Short mmCIF file of C-alpha atoms in Angstrom, two decimals:
data_model
loop_
_atom_site.label_atom_id
_atom_site.label_comp_id
_atom_site.label_asym_id
_atom_site.label_seq_id
_atom_site.Cartn_x
_atom_site.Cartn_y
_atom_site.Cartn_z
CA MET A 115 13.34 -75.95 -50.51
CA ARG A 116 14.14 -78.89 -48.14
CA PRO A 117 11.71 -81.11 -46.37
CA LEU A 118 12.44 -79.51 -42.83
CA ASP A 119 13.02 -75.94 -43.63
CA GLY A 120 11.79 -73.40 -40.86
CA MET A 121 12.14 -76.23 -38.55
CA ARG A 122 14.13 -74.57 -35.36
CA VAL A 123 15.42 -77.03 -32.96
CA LEU A 124 17.59 -76.57 -29.58
CA ASP A 125 19.34 -79.71 -28.83
CA LEU A 126 20.65 -80.01 -24.97
CA SER A 127 21.69 -83.58 -25.73
CA GLN A 128 25.00 -85.19 -25.67
CA GLN A 129 26.86 -88.39 -27.02
CA LEU A 130 24.99 -90.16 -29.31
CA PRO A 131 21.29 -90.61 -29.43
CA GLY A 132 20.08 -87.20 -29.54
CA PRO A 133 23.02 -85.81 -31.37
CA TYR A 134 22.33 -88.09 -34.12
CA ALA A 135 18.38 -87.36 -33.92
CA THR A 136 19.37 -83.93 -34.78
CA LEU A 137 22.06 -84.58 -37.30
CA LEU A 138 19.15 -86.60 -39.23
CA LEU A 139 16.74 -83.59 -38.66
CA ALA A 140 19.73 -80.70 -39.85
CA ALA A 141 20.60 -83.08 -43.15
CA MET A 142 16.66 -82.30 -44.11
CA GLY A 143 16.85 -78.71 -43.86
CA ALA A 144 16.26 -78.21 -39.82
CA GLU A 145 18.15 -75.41 -38.17
CA VAL A 146 19.62 -76.80 -35.15
CA THR A 147 21.05 -75.13 -32.15
CA LYS A 148 23.39 -77.13 -30.00
CA VAL A 149 22.95 -75.79 -26.27
CA GLU A 150 26.12 -77.06 -24.37
CA PRO A 151 27.26 -76.26 -20.85
CA PRO A 152 30.31 -74.48 -20.58
CA SER A 153 32.53 -77.77 -20.31
CA GLY A 154 31.22 -78.79 -23.55
CA ASP A 155 29.21 -82.03 -24.75
CA ALA A 156 31.21 -84.86 -23.14
CA SER A 157 31.58 -86.92 -26.43
CA ARG A 158 33.84 -83.68 -27.42
CA SER A 159 36.72 -85.41 -25.28
CA LEU A 160 35.58 -88.88 -24.81
CA ASP A 161 35.31 -89.31 -29.15
CA PRO A 162 35.82 -86.88 -30.82
CA GLU A 163 35.80 -88.61 -33.94
CA MET A 164 32.19 -89.25 -33.27
CA PHE A 165 31.53 -85.96 -32.11
CA GLY A 166 32.47 -84.31 -34.96
CA ASN A 167 30.50 -86.85 -37.33
CA VAL A 168 27.12 -86.55 -35.47
CA ASN A 169 27.41 -82.62 -35.05
CA ALA A 170 27.69 -81.55 -38.66
CA GLY A 171 25.46 -78.79 -39.51
CA LYS A 172 24.77 -77.63 -36.01
CA SER A 173 25.76 -74.21 -34.27
CA SER A 174 26.19 -74.01 -30.86
CA ILE A 175 26.20 -71.93 -27.70
CA THR A 176 27.33 -72.68 -24.25
CA LEU A 177 24.69 -72.20 -21.55
CA ASP A 178 25.02 -72.89 -17.57
CA LEU A 179 21.36 -74.52 -16.92
CA LYS A 180 22.49 -74.40 -13.06
CA THR A 181 22.47 -70.69 -12.94
CA GLU A 182 19.55 -68.31 -13.32
CA HIS A 183 21.10 -66.85 -15.89
CA GLY A 184 21.73 -69.46 -17.89
CA ARG A 185 18.24 -70.41 -17.63
CA GLN A 186 16.87 -67.40 -18.48
CA GLY A 187 19.06 -67.55 -21.52
CA LEU A 188 17.43 -70.93 -22.47
CA TYR A 189 13.95 -69.46 -21.94
CA ARG A 190 14.49 -66.58 -24.49
CA LEU A 191 15.36 -69.11 -27.00
CA VAL A 192 12.80 -71.65 -26.42
CA ARG A 193 10.28 -68.98 -27.43
CA ARG A 194 11.36 -68.48 -31.13
CA HIS A 195 12.23 -72.48 -31.67
CA ASP A 196 9.96 -75.21 -32.49
CA VAL A 197 11.80 -78.40 -31.02
CA VAL A 198 13.95 -78.84 -28.03
CA VAL A 199 15.42 -82.43 -27.50
CA GLU A 200 17.12 -83.41 -24.23
CA GLY A 201 18.63 -86.18 -23.12
CA PHE A 202 19.01 -86.06 -19.49
CA ARG A 203 17.95 -88.37 -16.56
CA PRO A 204 14.75 -88.39 -15.66
CA GLY A 205 14.42 -85.83 -12.99
CA VAL A 206 17.48 -83.65 -13.98
CA ALA A 207 15.42 -81.29 -16.23
CA ALA A 208 12.98 -80.54 -13.85
CA ARG A 209 15.46 -79.74 -11.47
CA LEU A 210 17.69 -77.22 -14.17
CA GLY A 211 13.78 -75.89 -14.96
CA CYS A 212 13.79 -76.84 -18.62
CA ASP A 213 11.34 -79.93 -18.30
CA ALA A 214 8.39 -80.11 -20.97
CA PRO A 215 5.64 -78.35 -18.38
CA ALA A 216 8.32 -75.52 -18.00
CA LEU A 217 9.07 -74.76 -21.77
CA HIS A 218 5.38 -75.48 -22.42
CA ALA A 219 4.31 -73.06 -20.50
CA LEU A 220 6.59 -70.69 -22.78
CA ARG A 221 5.61 -72.12 -26.06
CA PRO A 222 2.44 -74.53 -25.79
CA GLU A 223 3.29 -75.77 -29.41
CA LEU A 224 6.69 -76.90 -28.65
CA VAL A 225 7.83 -80.40 -29.53
CA TYR A 226 9.68 -81.34 -26.55
CA CYS A 227 11.54 -85.17 -26.70
CA SER A 228 13.36 -86.62 -23.82
CA ILE A 229 15.42 -89.30 -24.93
CA SER A 230 16.62 -91.34 -22.11
CA GLY A 231 18.09 -94.86 -21.23
CA ALA A 232 14.73 -96.57 -20.01
CA GLY A 233 12.13 -93.84 -20.15
CA GLN A 234 10.48 -91.60 -18.05
CA THR A 235 8.91 -94.07 -15.96
CA GLY A 236 9.44 -97.16 -14.30
CA PRO A 237 12.07 -99.00 -11.96
CA LEU A 238 14.84 -98.53 -14.05
CA ALA A 239 14.08 -94.89 -15.31
CA ARG A 240 17.05 -93.12 -13.29
CA HIS A 241 19.55 -95.87 -13.66
CA PRO A 242 22.55 -95.01 -15.40
CA THR A 243 22.33 -96.93 -18.75
CA HIS A 244 24.77 -97.09 -22.05
CA ASP A 245 24.17 -99.29 -25.25
CA ILE A 246 25.48 -102.72 -23.78
CA SER A 247 23.39 -102.43 -20.50
CA LEU A 248 20.10 -101.68 -22.84
CA GLN A 249 20.96 -104.93 -24.91
CA ALA A 250 21.25 -107.14 -21.77
CA VAL A 251 18.08 -105.43 -20.31
CA ALA A 252 16.19 -106.42 -23.78
CA GLY A 253 17.83 -109.99 -24.01
CA ALA A 254 19.43 -108.57 -27.32
CA LEU A 255 22.99 -109.86 -25.98
CA ALA A 256 23.24 -112.99 -28.60
CA GLY A 257 24.94 -115.95 -27.32
CA ASP A 258 26.23 -117.24 -23.90
CA GLY A 259 29.51 -115.89 -24.11
CA ASP A 260 31.59 -112.98 -22.40
CA VAL A 261 31.61 -109.63 -24.04
CA ASP A 262 33.62 -106.94 -23.67
CA ARG A 263 32.82 -104.85 -27.16
CA ILE A 264 29.49 -104.44 -28.99
CA GLY A 265 31.03 -102.78 -32.27
CA VAL A 266 28.20 -100.55 -33.78
CA PRO A 267 26.04 -99.15 -31.23
CA TRP A 268 22.47 -100.01 -32.46
CA VAL A 269 20.44 -99.25 -29.56
CA ASP A 270 21.52 -95.65 -29.63
CA LEU A 271 21.35 -94.97 -33.25
CA ALA A 272 18.09 -96.76 -33.34
CA ALA A 273 16.50 -94.17 -30.50
CA GLY A 274 18.12 -91.24 -32.45
CA SER A 275 16.17 -92.68 -35.59
CA SER A 276 13.11 -93.03 -33.67
CA ALA A 277 13.14 -89.85 -32.43
CA ALA A 278 14.10 -88.21 -35.40
CA LEU A 279 11.02 -89.66 -37.33
CA ALA A 280 8.74 -88.79 -34.25
CA ILE A 281 9.75 -85.19 -34.05
CA THR A 282 9.41 -84.76 -38.02
CA ALA A 283 5.54 -86.41 -37.33
CA ALA A 284 4.85 -84.54 -34.45
CA TRP A 285 6.18 -80.98 -35.88
CA HIS A 286 3.99 -81.39 -38.84
CA ALA A 287 1.16 -82.14 -36.89
CA GLY A 288 1.61 -78.75 -35.43
CA ARG A 289 0.48 -79.52 -31.84
CA GLY A 290 2.89 -79.25 -28.54
CA VAL A 291 3.76 -82.64 -27.38
CA HIS A 292 6.27 -84.53 -25.21
CA LEU A 293 7.76 -87.46 -26.97
CA ASP A 294 9.03 -89.87 -23.90
CA MET A 295 12.00 -91.52 -25.78
CA SER A 296 13.76 -94.81 -24.46
CA MET A 297 16.30 -96.39 -25.65
CA LEU A 298 15.25 -99.51 -23.98
CA ASP A 299 12.05 -99.25 -26.13
CA ALA A 300 13.95 -98.97 -29.40
CA ALA A 301 16.47 -101.96 -28.09
CA LEU A 302 12.78 -104.10 -27.32
CA ALA A 303 11.46 -103.08 -30.86
CA TRP A 304 14.15 -103.96 -32.98
CA SER A 305 15.32 -107.18 -30.97
CA ARG A 306 11.35 -108.45 -31.40
CA VAL A 307 10.89 -107.73 -34.88
CA LYS A 308 12.97 -110.89 -35.44
CA PRO A 309 13.19 -112.68 -31.93
CA SER A 310 15.03 -115.84 -33.16
CA ALA A 311 17.81 -113.43 -34.05
CA VAL A 312 18.51 -112.98 -30.29
CA GLU A 313 17.84 -116.53 -28.82
CA GLY A 314 21.54 -117.54 -28.65
CA ARG A 315 20.86 -120.76 -30.47
CA ARG A 316 23.68 -122.05 -32.61
CA GLU A 317 22.95 -121.21 -36.68
CA PRO A 318 24.13 -123.85 -38.79
CA THR A 319 24.82 -122.05 -41.63
CA TYR A 320 25.13 -118.13 -40.58
CA GLY A 321 28.74 -116.91 -39.45
CA THR A 322 32.45 -116.76 -39.99
CA LEU A 323 34.55 -119.72 -41.15
CA ARG A 324 38.16 -120.74 -40.97
CA THR A 325 39.87 -121.92 -44.50
CA ALA A 326 42.52 -124.09 -45.27
CA ASP A 327 44.82 -120.98 -45.84
CA GLY A 328 43.98 -119.10 -42.23
CA GLY A 329 41.41 -116.88 -43.91
CA ARG A 330 38.12 -116.47 -43.04
CA VAL A 331 34.66 -116.08 -44.83
CA VAL A 332 31.31 -114.99 -43.67
CA ILE A 333 27.99 -117.21 -44.92
CA ALA A 334 24.51 -116.28 -44.48
CA LEU A 335 22.27 -118.76 -45.52
CA LEU A 336 18.87 -119.16 -44.41
CA GLU A 337 16.54 -120.32 -47.44
CA ASP A 338 15.51 -123.65 -48.05
CA ALA A 339 16.49 -123.23 -51.68
CA MET A 340 20.10 -121.78 -50.77
CA TRP A 341 20.63 -124.87 -48.68
CA ARG A 342 19.87 -127.09 -51.76
CA ARG A 343 22.43 -125.41 -53.78
CA LEU A 344 24.72 -125.41 -50.90
CA CYS A 345 24.52 -129.14 -50.63
CA THR A 346 25.10 -129.11 -54.49
CA ALA A 347 27.97 -127.02 -54.29
CA LEU A 348 30.38 -129.14 -51.28
CA GLY A 349 28.93 -132.46 -52.83
CA TRP A 350 26.55 -133.60 -49.92
CA ASP A 351 24.76 -135.59 -51.86
CA ASP A 352 23.16 -137.49 -48.92
CA TRP A 353 21.93 -134.29 -47.58
CA ALA A 354 20.43 -132.68 -50.47
CA ALA A 355 17.54 -134.99 -50.44
CA ASP A 356 17.46 -135.77 -46.73
CA GLU A 357 14.12 -134.78 -45.14
CA ARG A 358 15.52 -134.14 -41.88
CA LEU A 359 17.10 -130.70 -43.05
CA GLY A 360 14.78 -129.71 -45.55
CA ARG A 361 13.25 -126.76 -43.73
CA HIS A 362 15.37 -124.18 -42.03
CA VAL A 363 13.85 -124.86 -38.92
CA ASP A 364 14.54 -128.76 -39.27
CA ARG A 365 18.28 -127.44 -39.78
CA ARG A 366 18.34 -125.62 -36.60
CA ARG A 367 17.63 -128.57 -34.65
CA HIS A 368 20.21 -130.11 -36.02
CA ALA A 369 22.99 -127.28 -35.83
CA ASP A 370 25.69 -128.97 -34.57
CA GLU A 371 25.89 -131.58 -37.19
CA VAL A 372 25.25 -129.46 -39.97
CA ARG A 373 27.78 -126.56 -38.86
CA ASP A 374 30.38 -129.39 -37.78
CA ARG A 375 30.10 -130.78 -41.50
CA LEU A 376 30.17 -127.13 -42.96
CA GLU A 377 33.34 -126.24 -41.03
CA GLU A 378 35.18 -129.24 -42.41
CA SER A 379 34.19 -128.42 -45.52
CA ALA A 380 35.35 -124.86 -45.23
CA ALA A 381 38.70 -125.99 -43.56
CA ALA A 382 39.67 -128.29 -46.58
CA MET A 383 39.19 -125.18 -49.15
CA THR A 384 41.33 -122.01 -49.73
CA SER A 385 39.08 -119.02 -49.14
CA SER A 386 39.57 -118.07 -52.94
CA ALA A 387 38.35 -121.54 -53.72
CA LEU A 388 35.51 -121.22 -51.64
CA LEU A 389 34.62 -118.07 -52.89
CA ASP A 390 34.55 -119.01 -56.35
CA LEU A 391 32.44 -122.06 -55.81
CA ALA A 392 29.78 -119.82 -53.99
CA ALA A 393 29.79 -117.42 -57.16
CA ARG A 394 29.42 -120.30 -59.39
CA HIS A 395 26.16 -121.47 -57.06
CA ASP A 396 25.12 -117.96 -56.29
CA LEU A 397 25.79 -118.64 -52.29
CA PRO A 398 25.47 -116.01 -49.94
CA ILE A 399 29.07 -116.51 -48.96
CA GLY A 400 31.65 -113.46 -48.99
CA PRO A 401 34.92 -112.39 -47.43
CA ALA A 402 34.48 -111.75 -43.39
CA ASP A 403 36.27 -108.38 -43.97
CA GLY A 404 34.40 -106.27 -46.48
CA GLY A 405 37.57 -103.84 -46.56
CA THR A 406 39.47 -106.43 -48.55
CA ASP A 407 37.46 -107.04 -50.97
CA PRO A 408 37.23 -104.96 -54.40
CA ASP A 409 33.65 -105.74 -55.09
CA ALA A 410 32.73 -104.43 -51.36
CA ALA A 411 34.44 -101.60 -51.82
CA THR A 412 33.23 -100.71 -55.52
CA GLN A 413 29.46 -101.47 -53.95
CA ILE A 414 30.04 -98.62 -51.37
CA ALA A 415 31.63 -96.34 -53.73
CA THR A 416 28.25 -96.80 -56.11
CA ARG A 417 26.37 -96.22 -53.68
CA VAL A 418 27.96 -93.39 -51.32
CA ARG A 419 30.63 -90.99 -52.52
CA PRO A 420 33.88 -91.70 -50.97
CA ASP A 421 33.93 -87.91 -49.65
CA ALA A 422 30.33 -88.12 -48.05
CA PRO A 423 30.10 -87.72 -44.85
CA PRO A 424 28.46 -90.40 -42.42
CA TRP A 425 25.19 -89.38 -42.40
CA ARG A 426 24.26 -89.24 -46.13
CA ALA A 427 23.60 -92.84 -46.64
CA CYS A 428 20.95 -92.55 -43.77
CA VAL A 429 19.38 -89.76 -45.75
CA PRO A 430 18.69 -90.67 -49.37
CA LEU A 431 17.11 -87.97 -50.79
CA PRO A 432 18.07 -86.22 -53.84
CA ASP A 433 21.36 -83.60 -53.48
CA ALA A 434 18.92 -80.68 -54.15
CA LEU A 435 16.82 -81.53 -51.18
CA VAL A 436 19.59 -82.27 -48.74
CA GLY A 437 22.41 -80.24 -49.15
CA GLU A 438 25.83 -79.95 -47.75
CA LEU A 439 26.38 -79.49 -43.76
CA ARG A 440 29.16 -77.66 -42.09
CA PRO A 441 31.66 -79.03 -39.92
CA ALA A 442 30.58 -79.61 -35.82
CA PRO A 443 30.76 -76.18 -34.33
CA ALA A 444 33.50 -75.44 -31.90
CA LEU A 445 33.06 -74.45 -28.21
CA THR A 446 32.21 -70.98 -27.53
CA ASP A 447 31.73 -69.22 -24.74
CA ASP A 448 28.37 -67.45 -25.25
CA ARG A 449 27.41 -67.30 -21.26
#
């Protein structure tokens, strides 16, 4: 018996936030049917690898919701499902006849989850957005330099994770509800947990460092006790007892001075020498590329099986409560 056995989900969303939410639901036992337009989820062609990763364990049908035939097909499905997830821009679901009021009229106890860029209300509600633009609105693009990539799309994934949690809670409550999930809300919530992380100020002992042999290491040192160990390791006897730098908040006020000396010290050592020094003094300094670090590879293999799908680490339940998910479905014409 898996935690969400018996939950039946229709997923009308595309790309990443909605499909990631329903992937988590599927991993915990929900039966998820992906409802795609005749052309398929756009990510089938835009990012096939991501599509395969976030749509495992689901079945798929195609319905053209711009036609009466397609809408009637959806209505028949809604009557025997518990959850609907949609990722349209606000107003689109109403035009297609599949908004919350329309579907609640068919199934009052339905958990209807809308996932949109900025939410269903407000001046930006219908504005097209993606992860980077929402990070910008939330003030979460750290630093003042130009940005041409964001790496992991954490806003998309945060919204999907929050949606899965809210859907699960609403389903267990057993009442019909419209969940207005906003990616912007997720960006604001996560960035405000640690406001100092996105203030754009230079961190004195946090980031990457270049070493004498052209390598890179990463340092993530914030705690005052760690600072004292760093001073001992690098022979900074003059700073070890300097009251100006005793607390993290003080070191941030002298960030340029601390950072310049740190970079100078790192540049005088090879990467291996600096990493050995860090190990001896129990300092949070490691390789900048974890893929080249044997210990990192062993740690990852210890936590997640090499053949495990990407979602497995996000659902840390025993195997007996999760099971395996079949591969993402092919696109078929079920009209």
